[in-house]
mmCIF file of C-alpha atoms in Angstrom:
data_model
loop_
_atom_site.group_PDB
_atom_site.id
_atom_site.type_symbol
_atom_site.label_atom_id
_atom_site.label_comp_id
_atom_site.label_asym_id
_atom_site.label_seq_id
_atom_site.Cartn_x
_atom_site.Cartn_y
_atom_site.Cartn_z
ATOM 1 C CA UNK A 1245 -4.055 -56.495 -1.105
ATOM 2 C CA UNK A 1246 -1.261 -56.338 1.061
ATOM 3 C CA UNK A 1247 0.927 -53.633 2.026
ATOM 4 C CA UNK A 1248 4.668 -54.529 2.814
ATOM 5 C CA UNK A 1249 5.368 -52.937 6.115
ATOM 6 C CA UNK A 1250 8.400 -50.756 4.521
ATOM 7 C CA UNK A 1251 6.085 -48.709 2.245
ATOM 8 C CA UNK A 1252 3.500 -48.798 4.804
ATOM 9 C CA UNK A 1253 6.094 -46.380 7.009
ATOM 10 C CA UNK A 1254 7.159 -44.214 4.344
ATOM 11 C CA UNK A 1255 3.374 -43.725 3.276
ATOM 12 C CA UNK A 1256 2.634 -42.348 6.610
ATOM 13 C CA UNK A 1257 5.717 -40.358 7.143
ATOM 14 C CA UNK A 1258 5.001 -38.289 4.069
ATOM 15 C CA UNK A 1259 1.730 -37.814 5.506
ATOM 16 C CA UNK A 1260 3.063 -37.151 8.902
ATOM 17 C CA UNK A 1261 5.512 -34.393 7.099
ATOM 18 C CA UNK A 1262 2.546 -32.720 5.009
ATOM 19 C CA UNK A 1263 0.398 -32.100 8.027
ATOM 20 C CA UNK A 1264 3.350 -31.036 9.698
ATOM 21 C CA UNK A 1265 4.316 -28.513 6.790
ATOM 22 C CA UNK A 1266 0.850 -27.619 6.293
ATOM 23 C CA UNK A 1267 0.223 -26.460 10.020
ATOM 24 C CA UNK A 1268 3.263 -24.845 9.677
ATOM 25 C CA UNK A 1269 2.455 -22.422 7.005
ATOM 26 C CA UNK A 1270 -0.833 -21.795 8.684
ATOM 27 C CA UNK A 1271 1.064 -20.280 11.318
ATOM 28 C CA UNK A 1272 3.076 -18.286 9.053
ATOM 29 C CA UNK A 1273 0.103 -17.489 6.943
ATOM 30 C CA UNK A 1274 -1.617 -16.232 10.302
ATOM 31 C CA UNK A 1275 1.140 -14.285 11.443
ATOM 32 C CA UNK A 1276 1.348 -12.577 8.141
ATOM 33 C CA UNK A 1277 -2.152 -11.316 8.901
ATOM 34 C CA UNK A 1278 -1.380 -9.176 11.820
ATOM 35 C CA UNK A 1279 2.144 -7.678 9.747
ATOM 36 C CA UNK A 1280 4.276 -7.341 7.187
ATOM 37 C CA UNK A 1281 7.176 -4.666 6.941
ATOM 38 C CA UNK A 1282 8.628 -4.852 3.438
ATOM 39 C CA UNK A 1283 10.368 -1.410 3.752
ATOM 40 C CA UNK A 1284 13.816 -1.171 3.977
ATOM 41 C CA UNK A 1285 15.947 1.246 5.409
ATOM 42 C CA UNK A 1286 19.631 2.936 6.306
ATOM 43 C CA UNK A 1287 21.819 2.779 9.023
ATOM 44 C CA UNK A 1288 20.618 6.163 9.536
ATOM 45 C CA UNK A 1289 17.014 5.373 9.004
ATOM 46 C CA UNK A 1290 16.131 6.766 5.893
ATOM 47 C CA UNK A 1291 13.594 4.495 3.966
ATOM 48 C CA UNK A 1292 15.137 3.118 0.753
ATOM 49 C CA UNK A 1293 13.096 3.983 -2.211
ATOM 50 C CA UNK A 1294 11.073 0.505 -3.199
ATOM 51 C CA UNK A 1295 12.442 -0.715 -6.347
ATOM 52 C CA UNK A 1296 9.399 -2.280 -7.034
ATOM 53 C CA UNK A 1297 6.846 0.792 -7.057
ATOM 54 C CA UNK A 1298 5.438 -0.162 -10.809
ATOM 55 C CA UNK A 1299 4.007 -3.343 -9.571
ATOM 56 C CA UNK A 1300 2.088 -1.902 -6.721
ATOM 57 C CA UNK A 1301 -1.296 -2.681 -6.838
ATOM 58 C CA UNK A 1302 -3.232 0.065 -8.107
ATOM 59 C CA UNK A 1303 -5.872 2.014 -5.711
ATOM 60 C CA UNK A 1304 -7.313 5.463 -7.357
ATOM 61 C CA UNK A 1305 -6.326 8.569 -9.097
ATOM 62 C CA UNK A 1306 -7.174 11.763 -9.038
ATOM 63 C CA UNK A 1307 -6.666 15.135 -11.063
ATOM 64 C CA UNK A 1308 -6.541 18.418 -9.538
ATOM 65 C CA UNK A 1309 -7.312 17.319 -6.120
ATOM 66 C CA UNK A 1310 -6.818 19.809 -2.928
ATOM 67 C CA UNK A 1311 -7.886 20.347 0.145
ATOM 68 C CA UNK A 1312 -8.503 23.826 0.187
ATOM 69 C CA UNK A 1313 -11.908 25.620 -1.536
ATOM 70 C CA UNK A 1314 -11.044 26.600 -5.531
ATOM 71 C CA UNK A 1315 -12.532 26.665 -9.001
ATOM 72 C CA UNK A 1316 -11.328 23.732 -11.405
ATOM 73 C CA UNK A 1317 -8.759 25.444 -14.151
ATOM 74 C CA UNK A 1318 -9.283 23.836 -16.722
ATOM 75 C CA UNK A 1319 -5.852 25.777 -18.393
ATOM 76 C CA UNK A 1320 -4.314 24.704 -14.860
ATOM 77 C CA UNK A 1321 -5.708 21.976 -13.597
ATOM 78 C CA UNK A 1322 -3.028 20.575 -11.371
ATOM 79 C CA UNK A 1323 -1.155 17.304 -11.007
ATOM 80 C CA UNK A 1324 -2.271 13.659 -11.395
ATOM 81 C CA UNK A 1325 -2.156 11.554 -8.394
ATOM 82 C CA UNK A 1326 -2.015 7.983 -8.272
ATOM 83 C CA UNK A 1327 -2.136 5.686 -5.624
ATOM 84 C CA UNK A 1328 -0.702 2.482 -5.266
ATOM 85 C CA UNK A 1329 -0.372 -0.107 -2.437
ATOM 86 C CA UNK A 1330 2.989 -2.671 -2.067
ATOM 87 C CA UNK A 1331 1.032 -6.282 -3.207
ATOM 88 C CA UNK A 1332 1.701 -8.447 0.155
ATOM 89 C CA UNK A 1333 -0.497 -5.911 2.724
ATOM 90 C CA UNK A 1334 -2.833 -5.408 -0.016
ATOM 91 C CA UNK A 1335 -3.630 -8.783 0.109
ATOM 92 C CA UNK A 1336 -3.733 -8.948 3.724
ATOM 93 C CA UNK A 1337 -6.171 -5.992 3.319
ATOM 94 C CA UNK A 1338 -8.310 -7.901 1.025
ATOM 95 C CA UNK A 1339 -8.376 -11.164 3.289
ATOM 96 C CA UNK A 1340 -8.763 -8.987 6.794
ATOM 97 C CA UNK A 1341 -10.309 -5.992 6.270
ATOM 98 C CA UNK A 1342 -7.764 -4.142 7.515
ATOM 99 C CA UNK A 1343 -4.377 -2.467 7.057
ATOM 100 C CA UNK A 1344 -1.648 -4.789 8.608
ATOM 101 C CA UNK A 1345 1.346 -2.969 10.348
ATOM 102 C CA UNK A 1346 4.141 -2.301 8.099
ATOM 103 C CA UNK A 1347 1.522 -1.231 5.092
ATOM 104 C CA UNK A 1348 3.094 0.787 2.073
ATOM 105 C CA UNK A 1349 1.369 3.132 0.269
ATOM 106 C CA UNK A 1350 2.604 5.104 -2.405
ATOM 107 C CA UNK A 1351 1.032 8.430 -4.190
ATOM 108 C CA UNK A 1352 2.776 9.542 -7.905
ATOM 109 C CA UNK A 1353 2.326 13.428 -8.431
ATOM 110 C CA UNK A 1354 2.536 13.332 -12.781
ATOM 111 C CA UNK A 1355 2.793 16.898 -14.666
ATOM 112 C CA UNK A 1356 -0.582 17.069 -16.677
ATOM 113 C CA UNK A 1357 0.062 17.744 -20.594
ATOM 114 C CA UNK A 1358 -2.821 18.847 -23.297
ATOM 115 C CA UNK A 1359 -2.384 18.271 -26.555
ATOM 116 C CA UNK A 1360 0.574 15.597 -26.078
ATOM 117 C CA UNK A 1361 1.065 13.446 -29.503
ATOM 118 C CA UNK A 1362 -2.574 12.926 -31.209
ATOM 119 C CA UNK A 1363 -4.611 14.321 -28.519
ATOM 120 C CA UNK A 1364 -7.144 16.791 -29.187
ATOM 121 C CA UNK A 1365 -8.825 16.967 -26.010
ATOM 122 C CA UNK A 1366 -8.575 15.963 -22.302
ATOM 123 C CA UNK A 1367 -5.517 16.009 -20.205
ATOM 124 C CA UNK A 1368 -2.339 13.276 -20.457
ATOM 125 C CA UNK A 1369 -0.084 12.623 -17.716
ATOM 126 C CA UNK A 1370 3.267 14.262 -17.689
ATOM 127 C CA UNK A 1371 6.520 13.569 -16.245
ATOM 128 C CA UNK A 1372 6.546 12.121 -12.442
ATOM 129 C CA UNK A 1373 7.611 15.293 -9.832
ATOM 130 C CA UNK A 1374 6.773 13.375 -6.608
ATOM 131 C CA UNK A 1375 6.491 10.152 -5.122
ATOM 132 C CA UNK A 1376 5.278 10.374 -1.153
ATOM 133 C CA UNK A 1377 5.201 6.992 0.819
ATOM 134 C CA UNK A 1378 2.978 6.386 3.622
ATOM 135 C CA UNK A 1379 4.316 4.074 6.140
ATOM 136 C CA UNK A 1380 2.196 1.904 8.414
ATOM 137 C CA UNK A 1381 4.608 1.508 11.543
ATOM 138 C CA UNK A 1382 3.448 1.223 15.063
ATOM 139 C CA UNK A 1383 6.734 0.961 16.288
ATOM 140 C CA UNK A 1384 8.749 4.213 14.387
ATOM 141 C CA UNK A 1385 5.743 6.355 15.318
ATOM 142 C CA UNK A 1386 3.801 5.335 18.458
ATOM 143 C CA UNK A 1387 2.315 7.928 18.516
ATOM 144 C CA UNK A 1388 0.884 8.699 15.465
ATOM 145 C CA UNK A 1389 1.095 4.738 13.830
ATOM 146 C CA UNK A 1390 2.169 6.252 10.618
ATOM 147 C CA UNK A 1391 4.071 8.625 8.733
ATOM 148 C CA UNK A 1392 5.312 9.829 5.651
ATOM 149 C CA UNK A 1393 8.566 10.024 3.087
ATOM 150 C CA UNK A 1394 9.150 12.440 0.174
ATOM 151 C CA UNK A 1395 11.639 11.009 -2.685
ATOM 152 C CA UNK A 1396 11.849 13.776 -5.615
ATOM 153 C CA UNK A 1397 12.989 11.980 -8.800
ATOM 154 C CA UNK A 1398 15.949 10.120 -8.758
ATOM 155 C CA UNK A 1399 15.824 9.880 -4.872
ATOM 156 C CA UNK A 1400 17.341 7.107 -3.919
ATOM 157 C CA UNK A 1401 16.814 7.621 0.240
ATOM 158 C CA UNK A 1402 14.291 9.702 2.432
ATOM 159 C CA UNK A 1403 14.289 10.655 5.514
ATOM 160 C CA UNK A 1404 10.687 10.704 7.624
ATOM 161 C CA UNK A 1405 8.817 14.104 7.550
ATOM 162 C CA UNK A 1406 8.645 15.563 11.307
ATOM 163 C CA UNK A 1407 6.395 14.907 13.228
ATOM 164 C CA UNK A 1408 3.425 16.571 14.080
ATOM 165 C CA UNK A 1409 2.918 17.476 10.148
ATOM 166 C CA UNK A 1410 0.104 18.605 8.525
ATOM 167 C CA UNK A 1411 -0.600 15.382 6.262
ATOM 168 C CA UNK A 1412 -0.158 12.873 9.382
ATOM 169 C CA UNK A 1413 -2.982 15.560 11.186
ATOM 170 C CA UNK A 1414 -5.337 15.330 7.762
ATOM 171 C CA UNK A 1415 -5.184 11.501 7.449
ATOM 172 C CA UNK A 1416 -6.385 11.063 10.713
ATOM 173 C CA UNK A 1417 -8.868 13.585 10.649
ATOM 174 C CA UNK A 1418 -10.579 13.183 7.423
ATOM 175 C CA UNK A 1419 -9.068 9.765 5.813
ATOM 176 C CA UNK A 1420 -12.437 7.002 6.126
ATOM 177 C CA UNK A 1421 -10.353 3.915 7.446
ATOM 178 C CA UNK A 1422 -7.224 3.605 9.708
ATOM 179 C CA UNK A 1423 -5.329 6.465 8.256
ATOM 180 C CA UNK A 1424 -6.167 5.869 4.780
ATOM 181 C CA UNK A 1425 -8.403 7.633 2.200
ATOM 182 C CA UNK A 1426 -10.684 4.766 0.873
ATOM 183 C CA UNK A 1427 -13.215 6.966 0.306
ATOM 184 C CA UNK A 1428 -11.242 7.670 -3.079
ATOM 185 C CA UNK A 1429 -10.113 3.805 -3.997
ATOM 186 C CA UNK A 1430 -13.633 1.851 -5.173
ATOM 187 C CA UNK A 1431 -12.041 -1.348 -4.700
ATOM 188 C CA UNK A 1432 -10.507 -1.167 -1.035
ATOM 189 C CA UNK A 1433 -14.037 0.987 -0.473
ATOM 190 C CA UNK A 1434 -16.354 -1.977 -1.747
ATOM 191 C CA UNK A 1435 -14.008 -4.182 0.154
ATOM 192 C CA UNK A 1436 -15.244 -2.426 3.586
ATOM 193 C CA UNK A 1437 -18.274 -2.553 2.691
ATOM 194 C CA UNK A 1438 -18.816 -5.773 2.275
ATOM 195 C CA UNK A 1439 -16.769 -6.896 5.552
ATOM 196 C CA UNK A 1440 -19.456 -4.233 7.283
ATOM 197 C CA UNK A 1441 -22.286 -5.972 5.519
ATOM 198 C CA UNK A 1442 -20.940 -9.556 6.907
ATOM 199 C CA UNK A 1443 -20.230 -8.018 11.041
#
């Protein structure tokens, strides 16, 4: 069968322009390995509250957690905390193993109700009285790589916390991996695990 020599050319052009496109993203895709800085800020540098925080990829929760020696109250027995990642460096995470620079986490403090609707036991969450982000940002905080933001409800704009602080000193004491406490998140935990399993 022959093959006039006009389709020929636009056959292999297309082809050309694939492999072309296709190396092309492969850069991008690599680049997007090694960062990704979704955070937005002010003039002045105060972080812009993510609009997005409900479709952050969930990592753990925890009730009553602290850091300092106590009996569990059950009448008082703290604040819910969840922790969520922003979706893009998650899954970086999940492809590298690691935390790429720019990484968002955030972690919800929730009232705890008893009792709430038909309940008869157990604890529900409550309204939200904190969200804290935790910035991944070599370049803001040489030093330290990474720092924090508090936006009470409504908050619209935070400003960094100063720096040294106490929760920039605990996360890289005590946090298992690059800042971060995946000893508390199973998934980003078995995740490690499994890249330490393949080195």
């Amino acid at each position: 069968m022959k093959i006039s020599t006009g389709i020929f050319s636009l056959v292999t052009s297309v082809a050309i322009g694939t492999a072309v496109l296709a190396f092309s993203l492969h850069g991008i895709a690599q680049d997007d390995t090694n960062s990704a800085h979704p955070a937005l800020f002010t003039e002045n540098g105060e972080m812009q509250r993510p609009g997005d925080l409900d479709e952050w990829i969930f990592l753990g929760s925890t009730l009553g957690q602290g850091y300092n020696p106590a009996m569990f109250d059950p009448d008082s027995p703290g604040m819910f905390q969840v922790v969520r990642m922003e979706p893009a460096a998650y899954l970086q995470f999940i492809d590298t193993g690691e935390f790429p620079d720019g990484a968002m986490f955030s972690l919800d403090f929730y009232g705890v109700e008893q009792g709430a609707s038909v309940t008869k036991s157990g604890y529900t969450m409550g309204e939200l009285m904190l969200t804290e982000i935790h910035l991944k940002d070599a370049e803001r905080f040489p030093e330290s790589g990474f720092n924090f933001y508090m936006f009470p409800p409504g908050a619209q704009t935070a400003e960094p916390l100063d720096l040294p602080n106490d929760c920039v000193t605990c996360h890289t004491t005590d946090a298992a991996h690059d800042g971060v406490f995946t000893q508390f998140y199973p998934a980003a935990r078995q995740r490690l695990e499994q890249a330490a399993a393949r080195d």
